Short mmCIF file of C-alpha atoms in Angstrom, two decimals:
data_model
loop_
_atom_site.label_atom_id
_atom_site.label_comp_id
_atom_site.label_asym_id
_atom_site.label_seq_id
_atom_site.Cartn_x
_atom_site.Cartn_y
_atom_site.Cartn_z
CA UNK A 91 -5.13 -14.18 -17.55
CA UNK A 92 -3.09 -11.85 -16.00
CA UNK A 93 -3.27 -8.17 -17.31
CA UNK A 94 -0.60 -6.85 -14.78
CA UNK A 95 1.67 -4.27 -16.28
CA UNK A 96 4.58 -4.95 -14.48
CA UNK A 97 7.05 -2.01 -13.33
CA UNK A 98 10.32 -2.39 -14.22
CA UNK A 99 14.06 -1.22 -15.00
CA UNK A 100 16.33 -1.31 -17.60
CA UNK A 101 17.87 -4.85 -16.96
CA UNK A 102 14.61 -6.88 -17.00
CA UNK A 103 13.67 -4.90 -19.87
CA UNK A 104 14.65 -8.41 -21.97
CA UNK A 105 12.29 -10.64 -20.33
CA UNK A 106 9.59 -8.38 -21.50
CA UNK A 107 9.61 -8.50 -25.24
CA UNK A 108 6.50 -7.69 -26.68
CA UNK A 109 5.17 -7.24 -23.20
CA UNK A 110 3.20 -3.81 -21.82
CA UNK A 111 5.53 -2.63 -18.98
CA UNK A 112 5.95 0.13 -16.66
CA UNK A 113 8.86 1.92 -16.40
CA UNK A 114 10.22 5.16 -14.49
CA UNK A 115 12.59 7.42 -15.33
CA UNK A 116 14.09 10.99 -15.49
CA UNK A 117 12.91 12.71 -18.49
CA UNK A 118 16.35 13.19 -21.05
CA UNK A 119 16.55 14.96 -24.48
CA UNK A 120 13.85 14.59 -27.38
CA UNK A 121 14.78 13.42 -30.83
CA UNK A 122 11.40 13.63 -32.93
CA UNK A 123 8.73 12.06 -31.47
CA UNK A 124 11.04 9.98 -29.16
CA UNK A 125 12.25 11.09 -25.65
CA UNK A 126 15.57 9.44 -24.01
CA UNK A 127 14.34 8.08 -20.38
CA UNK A 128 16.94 7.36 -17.75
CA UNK A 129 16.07 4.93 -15.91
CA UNK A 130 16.43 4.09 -12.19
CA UNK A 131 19.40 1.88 -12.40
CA UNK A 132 21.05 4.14 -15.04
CA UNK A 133 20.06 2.91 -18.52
CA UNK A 134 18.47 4.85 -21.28
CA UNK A 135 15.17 3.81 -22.90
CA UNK A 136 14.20 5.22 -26.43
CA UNK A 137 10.35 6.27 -25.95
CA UNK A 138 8.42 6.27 -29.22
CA UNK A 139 5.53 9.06 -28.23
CA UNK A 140 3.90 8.63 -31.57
CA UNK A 141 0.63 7.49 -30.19
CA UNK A 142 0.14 10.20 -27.15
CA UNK A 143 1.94 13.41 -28.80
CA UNK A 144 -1.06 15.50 -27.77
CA UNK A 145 -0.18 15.31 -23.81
CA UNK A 146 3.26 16.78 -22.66
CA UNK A 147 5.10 15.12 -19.68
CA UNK A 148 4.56 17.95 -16.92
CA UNK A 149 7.59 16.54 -14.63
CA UNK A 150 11.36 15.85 -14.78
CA UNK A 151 10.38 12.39 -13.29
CA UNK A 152 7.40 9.90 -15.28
CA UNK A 153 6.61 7.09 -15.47
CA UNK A 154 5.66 5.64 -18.95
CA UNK A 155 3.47 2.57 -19.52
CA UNK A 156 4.02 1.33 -23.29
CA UNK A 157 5.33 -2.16 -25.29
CA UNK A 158 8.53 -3.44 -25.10
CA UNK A 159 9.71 -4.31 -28.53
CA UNK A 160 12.73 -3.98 -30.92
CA UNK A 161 14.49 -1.91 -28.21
CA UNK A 162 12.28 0.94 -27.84
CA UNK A 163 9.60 1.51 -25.77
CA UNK A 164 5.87 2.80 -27.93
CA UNK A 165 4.76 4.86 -25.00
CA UNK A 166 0.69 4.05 -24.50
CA UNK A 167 0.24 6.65 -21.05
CA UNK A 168 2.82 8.70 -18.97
CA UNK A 169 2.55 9.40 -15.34
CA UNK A 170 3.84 12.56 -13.32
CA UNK A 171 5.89 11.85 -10.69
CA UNK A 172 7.21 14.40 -7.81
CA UNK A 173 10.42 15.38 -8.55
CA UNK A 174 11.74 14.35 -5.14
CA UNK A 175 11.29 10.72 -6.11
CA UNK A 176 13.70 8.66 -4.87
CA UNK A 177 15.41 6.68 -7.44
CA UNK A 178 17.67 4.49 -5.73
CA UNK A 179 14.34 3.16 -3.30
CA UNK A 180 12.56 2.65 -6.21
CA UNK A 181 14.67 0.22 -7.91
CA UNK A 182 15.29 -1.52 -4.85
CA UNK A 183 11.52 -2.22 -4.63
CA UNK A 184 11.64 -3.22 -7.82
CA UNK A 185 14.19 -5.82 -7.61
CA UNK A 186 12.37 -6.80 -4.67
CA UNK A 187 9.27 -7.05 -6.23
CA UNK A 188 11.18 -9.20 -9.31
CA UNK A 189 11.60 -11.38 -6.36
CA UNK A 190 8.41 -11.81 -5.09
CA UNK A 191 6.43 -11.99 -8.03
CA UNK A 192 3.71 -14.14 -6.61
CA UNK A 193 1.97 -10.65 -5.25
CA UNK A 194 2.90 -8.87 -8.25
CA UNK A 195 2.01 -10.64 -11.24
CA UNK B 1301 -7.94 -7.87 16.90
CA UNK B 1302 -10.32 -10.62 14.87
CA UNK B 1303 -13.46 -11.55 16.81
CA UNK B 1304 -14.29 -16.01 16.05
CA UNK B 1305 -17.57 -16.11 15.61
CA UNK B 1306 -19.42 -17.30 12.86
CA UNK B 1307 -20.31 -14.74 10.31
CA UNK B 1308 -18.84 -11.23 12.42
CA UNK B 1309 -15.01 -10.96 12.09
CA UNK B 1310 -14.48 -7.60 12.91
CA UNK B 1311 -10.72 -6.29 11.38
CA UNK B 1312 -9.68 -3.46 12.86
CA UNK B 1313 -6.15 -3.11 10.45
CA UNK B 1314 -5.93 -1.57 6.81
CA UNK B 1315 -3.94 -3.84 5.21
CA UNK B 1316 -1.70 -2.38 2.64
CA UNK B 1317 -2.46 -4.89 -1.25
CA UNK B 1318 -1.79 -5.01 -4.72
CA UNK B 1319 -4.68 -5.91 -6.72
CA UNK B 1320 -3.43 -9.06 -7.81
CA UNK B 1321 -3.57 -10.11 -4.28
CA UNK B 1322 -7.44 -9.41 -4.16
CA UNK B 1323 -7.89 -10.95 -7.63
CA UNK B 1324 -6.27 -14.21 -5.97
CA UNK B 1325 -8.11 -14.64 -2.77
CA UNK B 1326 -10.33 -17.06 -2.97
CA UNK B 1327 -10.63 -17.81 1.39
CA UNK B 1328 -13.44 -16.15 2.90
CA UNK B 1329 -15.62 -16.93 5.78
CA UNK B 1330 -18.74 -14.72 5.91
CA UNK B 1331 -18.33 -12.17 4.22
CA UNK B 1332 -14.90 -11.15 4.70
CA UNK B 1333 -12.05 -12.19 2.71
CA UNK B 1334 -8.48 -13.88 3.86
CA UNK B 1335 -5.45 -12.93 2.47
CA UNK B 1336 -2.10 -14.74 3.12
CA UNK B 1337 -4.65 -16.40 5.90
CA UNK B 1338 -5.46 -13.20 7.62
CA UNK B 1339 -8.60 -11.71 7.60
CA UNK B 1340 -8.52 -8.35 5.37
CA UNK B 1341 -11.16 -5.73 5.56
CA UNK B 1342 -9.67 -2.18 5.08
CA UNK B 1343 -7.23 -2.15 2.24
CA UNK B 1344 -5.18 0.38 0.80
CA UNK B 1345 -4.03 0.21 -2.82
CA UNK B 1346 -2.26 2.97 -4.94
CA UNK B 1347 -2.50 2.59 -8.78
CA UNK B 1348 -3.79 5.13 -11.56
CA UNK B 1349 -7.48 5.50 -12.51
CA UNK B 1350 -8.41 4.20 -15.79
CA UNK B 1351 -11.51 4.79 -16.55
CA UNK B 1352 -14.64 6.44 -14.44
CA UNK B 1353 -18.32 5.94 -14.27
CA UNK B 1354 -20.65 8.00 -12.65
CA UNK B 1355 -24.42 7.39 -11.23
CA UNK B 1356 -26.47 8.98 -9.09
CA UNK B 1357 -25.97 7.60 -5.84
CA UNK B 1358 -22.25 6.50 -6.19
CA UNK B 1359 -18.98 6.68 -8.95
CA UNK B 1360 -17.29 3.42 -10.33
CA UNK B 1361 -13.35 3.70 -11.03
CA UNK B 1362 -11.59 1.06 -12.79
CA UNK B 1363 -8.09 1.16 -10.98
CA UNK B 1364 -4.93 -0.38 -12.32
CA UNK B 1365 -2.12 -0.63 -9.95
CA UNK B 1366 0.37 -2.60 -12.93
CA UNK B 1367 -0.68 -6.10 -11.03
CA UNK B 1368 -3.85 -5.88 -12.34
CA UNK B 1369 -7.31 -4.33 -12.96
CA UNK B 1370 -9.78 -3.43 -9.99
CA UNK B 1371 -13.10 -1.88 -10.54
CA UNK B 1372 -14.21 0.09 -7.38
CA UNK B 1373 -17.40 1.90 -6.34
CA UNK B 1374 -17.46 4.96 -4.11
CA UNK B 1375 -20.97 5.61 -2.68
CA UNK B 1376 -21.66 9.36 -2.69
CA UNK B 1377 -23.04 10.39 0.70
CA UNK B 1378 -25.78 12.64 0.87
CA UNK B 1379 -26.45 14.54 4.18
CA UNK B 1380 -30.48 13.92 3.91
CA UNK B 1381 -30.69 10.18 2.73
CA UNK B 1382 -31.96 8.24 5.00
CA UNK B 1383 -30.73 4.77 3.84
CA UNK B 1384 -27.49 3.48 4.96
CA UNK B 1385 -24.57 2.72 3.64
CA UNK B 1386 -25.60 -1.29 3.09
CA UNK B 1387 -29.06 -0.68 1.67
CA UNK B 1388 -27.42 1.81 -0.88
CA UNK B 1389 -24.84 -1.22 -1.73
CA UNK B 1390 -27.56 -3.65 -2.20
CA UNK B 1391 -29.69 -0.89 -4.48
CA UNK B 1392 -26.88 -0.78 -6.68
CA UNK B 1393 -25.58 -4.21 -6.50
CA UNK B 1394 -29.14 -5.29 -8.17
CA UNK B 1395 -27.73 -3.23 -11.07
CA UNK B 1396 -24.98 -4.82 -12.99
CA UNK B 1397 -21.76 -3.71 -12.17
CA UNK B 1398 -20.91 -3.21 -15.56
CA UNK B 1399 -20.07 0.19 -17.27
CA UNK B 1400 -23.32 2.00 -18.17
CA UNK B 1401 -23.47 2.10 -22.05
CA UNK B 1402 -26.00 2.02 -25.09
CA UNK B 1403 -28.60 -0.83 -25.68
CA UNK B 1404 -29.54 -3.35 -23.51
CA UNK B 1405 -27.66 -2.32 -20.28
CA UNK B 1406 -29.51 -1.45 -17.78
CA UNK B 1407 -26.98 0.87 -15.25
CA UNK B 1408 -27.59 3.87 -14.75
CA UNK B 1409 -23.54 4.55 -14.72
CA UNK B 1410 -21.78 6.66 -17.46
CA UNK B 1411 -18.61 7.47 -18.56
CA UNK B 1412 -17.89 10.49 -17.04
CA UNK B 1413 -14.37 12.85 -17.00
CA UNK B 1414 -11.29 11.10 -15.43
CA UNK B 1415 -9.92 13.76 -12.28
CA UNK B 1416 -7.27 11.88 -11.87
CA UNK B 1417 -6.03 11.40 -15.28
CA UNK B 1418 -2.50 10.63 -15.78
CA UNK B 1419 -1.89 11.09 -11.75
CA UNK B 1420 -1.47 7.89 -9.18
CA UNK B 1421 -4.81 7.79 -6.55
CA UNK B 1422 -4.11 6.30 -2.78
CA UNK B 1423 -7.52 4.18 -2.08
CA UNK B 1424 -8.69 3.23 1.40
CA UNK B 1425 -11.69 0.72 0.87
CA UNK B 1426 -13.48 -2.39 2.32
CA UNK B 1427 -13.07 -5.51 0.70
CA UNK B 1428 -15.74 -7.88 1.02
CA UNK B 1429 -18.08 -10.65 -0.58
CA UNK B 1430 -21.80 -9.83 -2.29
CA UNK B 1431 -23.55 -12.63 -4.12
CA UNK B 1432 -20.05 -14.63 -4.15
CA UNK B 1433 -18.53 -11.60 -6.03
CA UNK B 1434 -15.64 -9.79 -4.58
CA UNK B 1435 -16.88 -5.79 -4.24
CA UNK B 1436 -14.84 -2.82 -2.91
CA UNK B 1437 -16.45 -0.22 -1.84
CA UNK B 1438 -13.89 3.25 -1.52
CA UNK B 1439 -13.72 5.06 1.74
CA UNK B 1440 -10.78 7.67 0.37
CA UNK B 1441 -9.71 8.13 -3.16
CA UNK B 1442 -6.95 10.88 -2.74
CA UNK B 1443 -4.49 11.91 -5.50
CA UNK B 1444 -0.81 11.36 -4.30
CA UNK B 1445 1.36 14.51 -4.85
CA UNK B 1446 4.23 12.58 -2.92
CA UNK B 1447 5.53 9.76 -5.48
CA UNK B 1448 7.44 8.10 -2.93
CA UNK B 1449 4.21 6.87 -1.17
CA UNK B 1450 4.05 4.82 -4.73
CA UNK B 1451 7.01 2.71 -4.02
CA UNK B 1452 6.53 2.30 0.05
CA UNK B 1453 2.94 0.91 -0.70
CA UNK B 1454 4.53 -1.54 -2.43
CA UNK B 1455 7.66 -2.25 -0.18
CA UNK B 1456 4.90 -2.23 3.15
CA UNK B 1457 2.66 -4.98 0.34
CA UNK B 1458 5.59 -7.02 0.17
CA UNK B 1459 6.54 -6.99 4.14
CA UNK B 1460 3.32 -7.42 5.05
CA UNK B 1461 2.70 -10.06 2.66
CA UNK B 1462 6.30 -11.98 4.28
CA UNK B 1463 5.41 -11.19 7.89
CA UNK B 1464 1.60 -13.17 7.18
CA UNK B 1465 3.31 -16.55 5.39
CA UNK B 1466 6.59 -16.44 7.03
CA UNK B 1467 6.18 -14.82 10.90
CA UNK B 1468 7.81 -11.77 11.98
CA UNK B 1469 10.99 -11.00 12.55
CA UNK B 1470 11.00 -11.97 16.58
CA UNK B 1471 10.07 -15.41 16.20
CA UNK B 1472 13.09 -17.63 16.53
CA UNK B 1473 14.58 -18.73 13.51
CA UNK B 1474 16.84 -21.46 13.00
CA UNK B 1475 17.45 -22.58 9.67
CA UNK B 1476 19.90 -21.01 6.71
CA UNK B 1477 16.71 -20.52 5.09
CA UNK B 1478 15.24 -18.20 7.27
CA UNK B 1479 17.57 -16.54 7.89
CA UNK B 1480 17.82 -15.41 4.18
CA UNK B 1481 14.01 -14.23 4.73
CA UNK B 1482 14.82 -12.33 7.50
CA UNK B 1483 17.77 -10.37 5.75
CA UNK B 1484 15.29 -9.89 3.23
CA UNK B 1485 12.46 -8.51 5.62
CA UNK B 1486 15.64 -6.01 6.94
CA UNK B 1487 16.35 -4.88 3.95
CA UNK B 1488 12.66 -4.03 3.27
CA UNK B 1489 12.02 -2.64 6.60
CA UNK B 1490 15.09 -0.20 5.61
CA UNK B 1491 13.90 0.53 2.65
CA UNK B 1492 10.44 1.28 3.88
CA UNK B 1493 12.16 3.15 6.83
CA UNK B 1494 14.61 5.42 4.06
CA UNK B 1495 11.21 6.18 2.07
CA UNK B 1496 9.66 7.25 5.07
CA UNK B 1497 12.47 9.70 5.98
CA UNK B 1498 11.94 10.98 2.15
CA UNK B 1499 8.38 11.61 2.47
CA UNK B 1500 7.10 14.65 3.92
CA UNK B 1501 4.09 14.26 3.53
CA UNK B 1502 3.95 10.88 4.50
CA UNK B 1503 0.37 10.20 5.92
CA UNK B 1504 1.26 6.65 6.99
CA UNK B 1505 3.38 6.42 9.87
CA UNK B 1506 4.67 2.60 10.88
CA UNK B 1507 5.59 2.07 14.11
CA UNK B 1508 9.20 2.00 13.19
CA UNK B 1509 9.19 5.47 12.15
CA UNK B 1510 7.30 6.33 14.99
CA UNK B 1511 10.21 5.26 17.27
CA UNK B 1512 12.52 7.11 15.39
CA UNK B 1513 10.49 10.53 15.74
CA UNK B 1514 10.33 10.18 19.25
CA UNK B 1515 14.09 9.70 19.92
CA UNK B 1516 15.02 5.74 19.61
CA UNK B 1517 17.88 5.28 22.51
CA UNK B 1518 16.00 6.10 25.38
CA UNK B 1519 12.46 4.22 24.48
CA UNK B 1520 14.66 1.03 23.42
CA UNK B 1521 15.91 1.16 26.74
CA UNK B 1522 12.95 1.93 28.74
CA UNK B 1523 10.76 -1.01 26.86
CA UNK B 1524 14.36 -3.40 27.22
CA UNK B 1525 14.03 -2.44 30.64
CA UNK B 1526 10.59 -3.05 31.56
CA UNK B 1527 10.61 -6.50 29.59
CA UNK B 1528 13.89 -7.73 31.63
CA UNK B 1529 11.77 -7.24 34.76
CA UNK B 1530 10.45 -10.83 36.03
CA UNK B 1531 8.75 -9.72 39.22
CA UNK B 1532 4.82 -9.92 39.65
CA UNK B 1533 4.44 -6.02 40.40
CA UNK B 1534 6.98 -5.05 37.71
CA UNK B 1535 9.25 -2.09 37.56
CA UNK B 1536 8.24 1.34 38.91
CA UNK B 1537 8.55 4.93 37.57
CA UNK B 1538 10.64 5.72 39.87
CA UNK B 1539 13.01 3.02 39.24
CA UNK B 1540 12.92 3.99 35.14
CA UNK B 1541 13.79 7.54 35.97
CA UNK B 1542 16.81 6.48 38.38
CA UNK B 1543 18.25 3.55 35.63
CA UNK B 1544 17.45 5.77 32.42
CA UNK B 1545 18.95 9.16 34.58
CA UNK B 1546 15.38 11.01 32.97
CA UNK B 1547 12.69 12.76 34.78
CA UNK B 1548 9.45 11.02 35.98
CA UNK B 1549 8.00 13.36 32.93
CA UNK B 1550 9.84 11.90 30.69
CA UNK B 1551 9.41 8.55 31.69
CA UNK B 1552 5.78 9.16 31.96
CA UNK B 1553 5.32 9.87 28.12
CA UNK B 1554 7.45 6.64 27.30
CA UNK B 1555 5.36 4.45 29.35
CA UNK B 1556 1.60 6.29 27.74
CA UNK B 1557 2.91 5.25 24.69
CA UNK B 1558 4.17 1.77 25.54
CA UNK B 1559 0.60 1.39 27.01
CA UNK B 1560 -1.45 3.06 23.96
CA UNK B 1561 0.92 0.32 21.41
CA UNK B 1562 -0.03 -2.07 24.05
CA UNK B 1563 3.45 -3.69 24.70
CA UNK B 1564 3.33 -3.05 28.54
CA UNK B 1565 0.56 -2.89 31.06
CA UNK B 1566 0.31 -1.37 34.61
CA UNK B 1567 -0.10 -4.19 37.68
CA UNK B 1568 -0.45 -2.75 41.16
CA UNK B 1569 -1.23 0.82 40.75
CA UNK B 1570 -0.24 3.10 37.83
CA UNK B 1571 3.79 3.90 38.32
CA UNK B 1572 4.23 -0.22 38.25
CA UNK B 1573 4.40 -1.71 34.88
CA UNK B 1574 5.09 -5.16 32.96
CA UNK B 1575 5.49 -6.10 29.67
CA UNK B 1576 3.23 -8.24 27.48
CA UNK B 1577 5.84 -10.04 26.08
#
């Protein structure tokens, strides 16, 4: 019933097989048509762009909404963030929010 | 402050929400809507557009904050209509919501370009009830340029949402319990606190931050000051000055702000002052 995307890092990534997830991340080196995201509590996510080559990420910092599945992420929509985004209070919101889930999904 | 009578409640707050908050609120007396049992009226959510419809008189956005799915409807105000802003609601409420498309739908509304494609929106709105649906109508849709302001809406959603069901922080607490909920509420309050000192352009100022612009020490001890005194006609400027070793000026600014926040009030003539605690 729900059709929350929830945000996320890299170590709740396996609670969310299959799942459409948000996740942010410092943009890292391309390989093809996937991008290496670092992630807010330092682990790398493979990003399959396959389905939204046609738009470029415009910042150092996005945040990609895509499906979690077979370790890589198939990227559905990006989002630029500033690129004074604070890493370290993000993640703390999000284990926060991980916490509180009643409000958040 | 929330007026009891029947069908007016009157909230003067904008209560920071994710959407699945308003997608589970099913309280309402009136017309307006309780949250965490609090009255909610203004509300401020931050998620991405998906999708936006346009009509004549106003523009729908879907809005998706990754709780869930809102659709919104900004009325566009025009300087020389004469009808307010609830006759234009019920106009368009007599139209179906829906998006505007081919066939047998009968809005008006169609898809029109997305401004704020691939970008996260701040929206300031009233939440209320129409024909036992919720609707939201937008006051401010603004693009955020400062991404911070994305995670302290949600840390503020989250304290907010712990101060309504579990008090705040000054209430005496007791048991082990509680006193894991208040860490908690610390460590949020910090967090919100740090991402405030990150923003600059942080349009939301709490109260905390507030404090800490206008130099912590000396307010603390003013308002510690003023509460500790027991006496009907309170403590005077001139004793604040003397204990706090600042000039009447100075004093004079702490106390118009303790008076504007409403956590002291004056008793026999303007230089003598209580505290409403």
């Amino acid at each position: 019933m729900s059709s929350a995307t929830p945000r996320i890092n890299f170590k709740y990534l396996s609670e969310f097989e299959g799942k459409t997830i948000r996740i942010v991340g410092k943009v890292g080196e391309k390989q093809g048509n996937n991008v290496i995201l670092h992630t807010t509590d330092n682990g790398q996510v493979i990003v399959d762009r396959s389905n939204n080559l046609e738009k470029n990420y415009q910042t150092n910092n996005v945040e990609v909404l895509g499906v979690w599945n077979n370790n890589q992420l198939s990227e559905l929509t990006f989002f630029n963030l500033s690129d004074n985004f604070d890493f370290d209070t993000h993640n703390q919101m999000i284990d926060l929010s991980m916490k509180h889930k009643e409000i958040f999904m | 402050m929330t007026n009891n009578s029947n069908e007016n409640v009157i909230v003067r707050t904008i209560t920071p929400l994710t959407i699945r908050q308003i997608q589970l609120s099913t309280e309402s007396e009136g017309n307006t809507f309780k949250i965490d049992k609090e009255f909610v009226m203004n509300v401020s959510l931050v998620g991405t557009v998906v999708k936006v419809y346009g009509g004549n008189t106003f523009t729908n956005y879907t809005i998706d904050d990754g709780t869930g799915q809102l659709k919104v409807r900004e009325f566009k105000r025009h300087k020389q209509n004469n009808m307010d802003e609830e006759q234009q609601q019920q106009e368009e409420q007599e139209q179906p919501q829906e998006e505007g498309g081919e066939g047998e739908n009968k809005s008006k509304a169609k898809e029109i370009e997305n401004v704020f494609e691939n970008k996260y929106v701040r929206i300031i709105g009233n939440l209320k009830e129409y024909k036992n649906q919720k609707s939201f109508s937008v006051n401010k849709i603004t693009e955020i340029t400062d991404s911070n302001q994305i995670t302290t809406h949600f840390l503020e959603a989250i304290l907010v949402h712990l101060q309504r069901i579990k008090g705040t922080l000054k209430k005496e607490q007791t048991s082990s319990q509680n006193s894991q909920i208040k860490e908690e509420k610390n460590e949020i309050q910090k967090e919100t606190n740090n991402n405030n000192n990150n923003n600059k352009n942080n349009n939301i100022i709490t109260q905390q931050n507030t404090t800490q612009i206008l130099g912590l020490a000396l307010k603390d001890k003013a308002l510690r000051l003023i509460s500790s005194n027991q006496t009907s006609s309170g403590i005077s400027l001139q004793e604040l000055s003397k204990e706090l070793k600042s000039t009447e000026e100075e004093i004079r600014e702490i106390v118009d702000f303790f008076l504007d926040q409403g956590q002291i009030y004056i008793t026999i003539d303007d230089e003598h002052f209580r505290s409403t605690d």
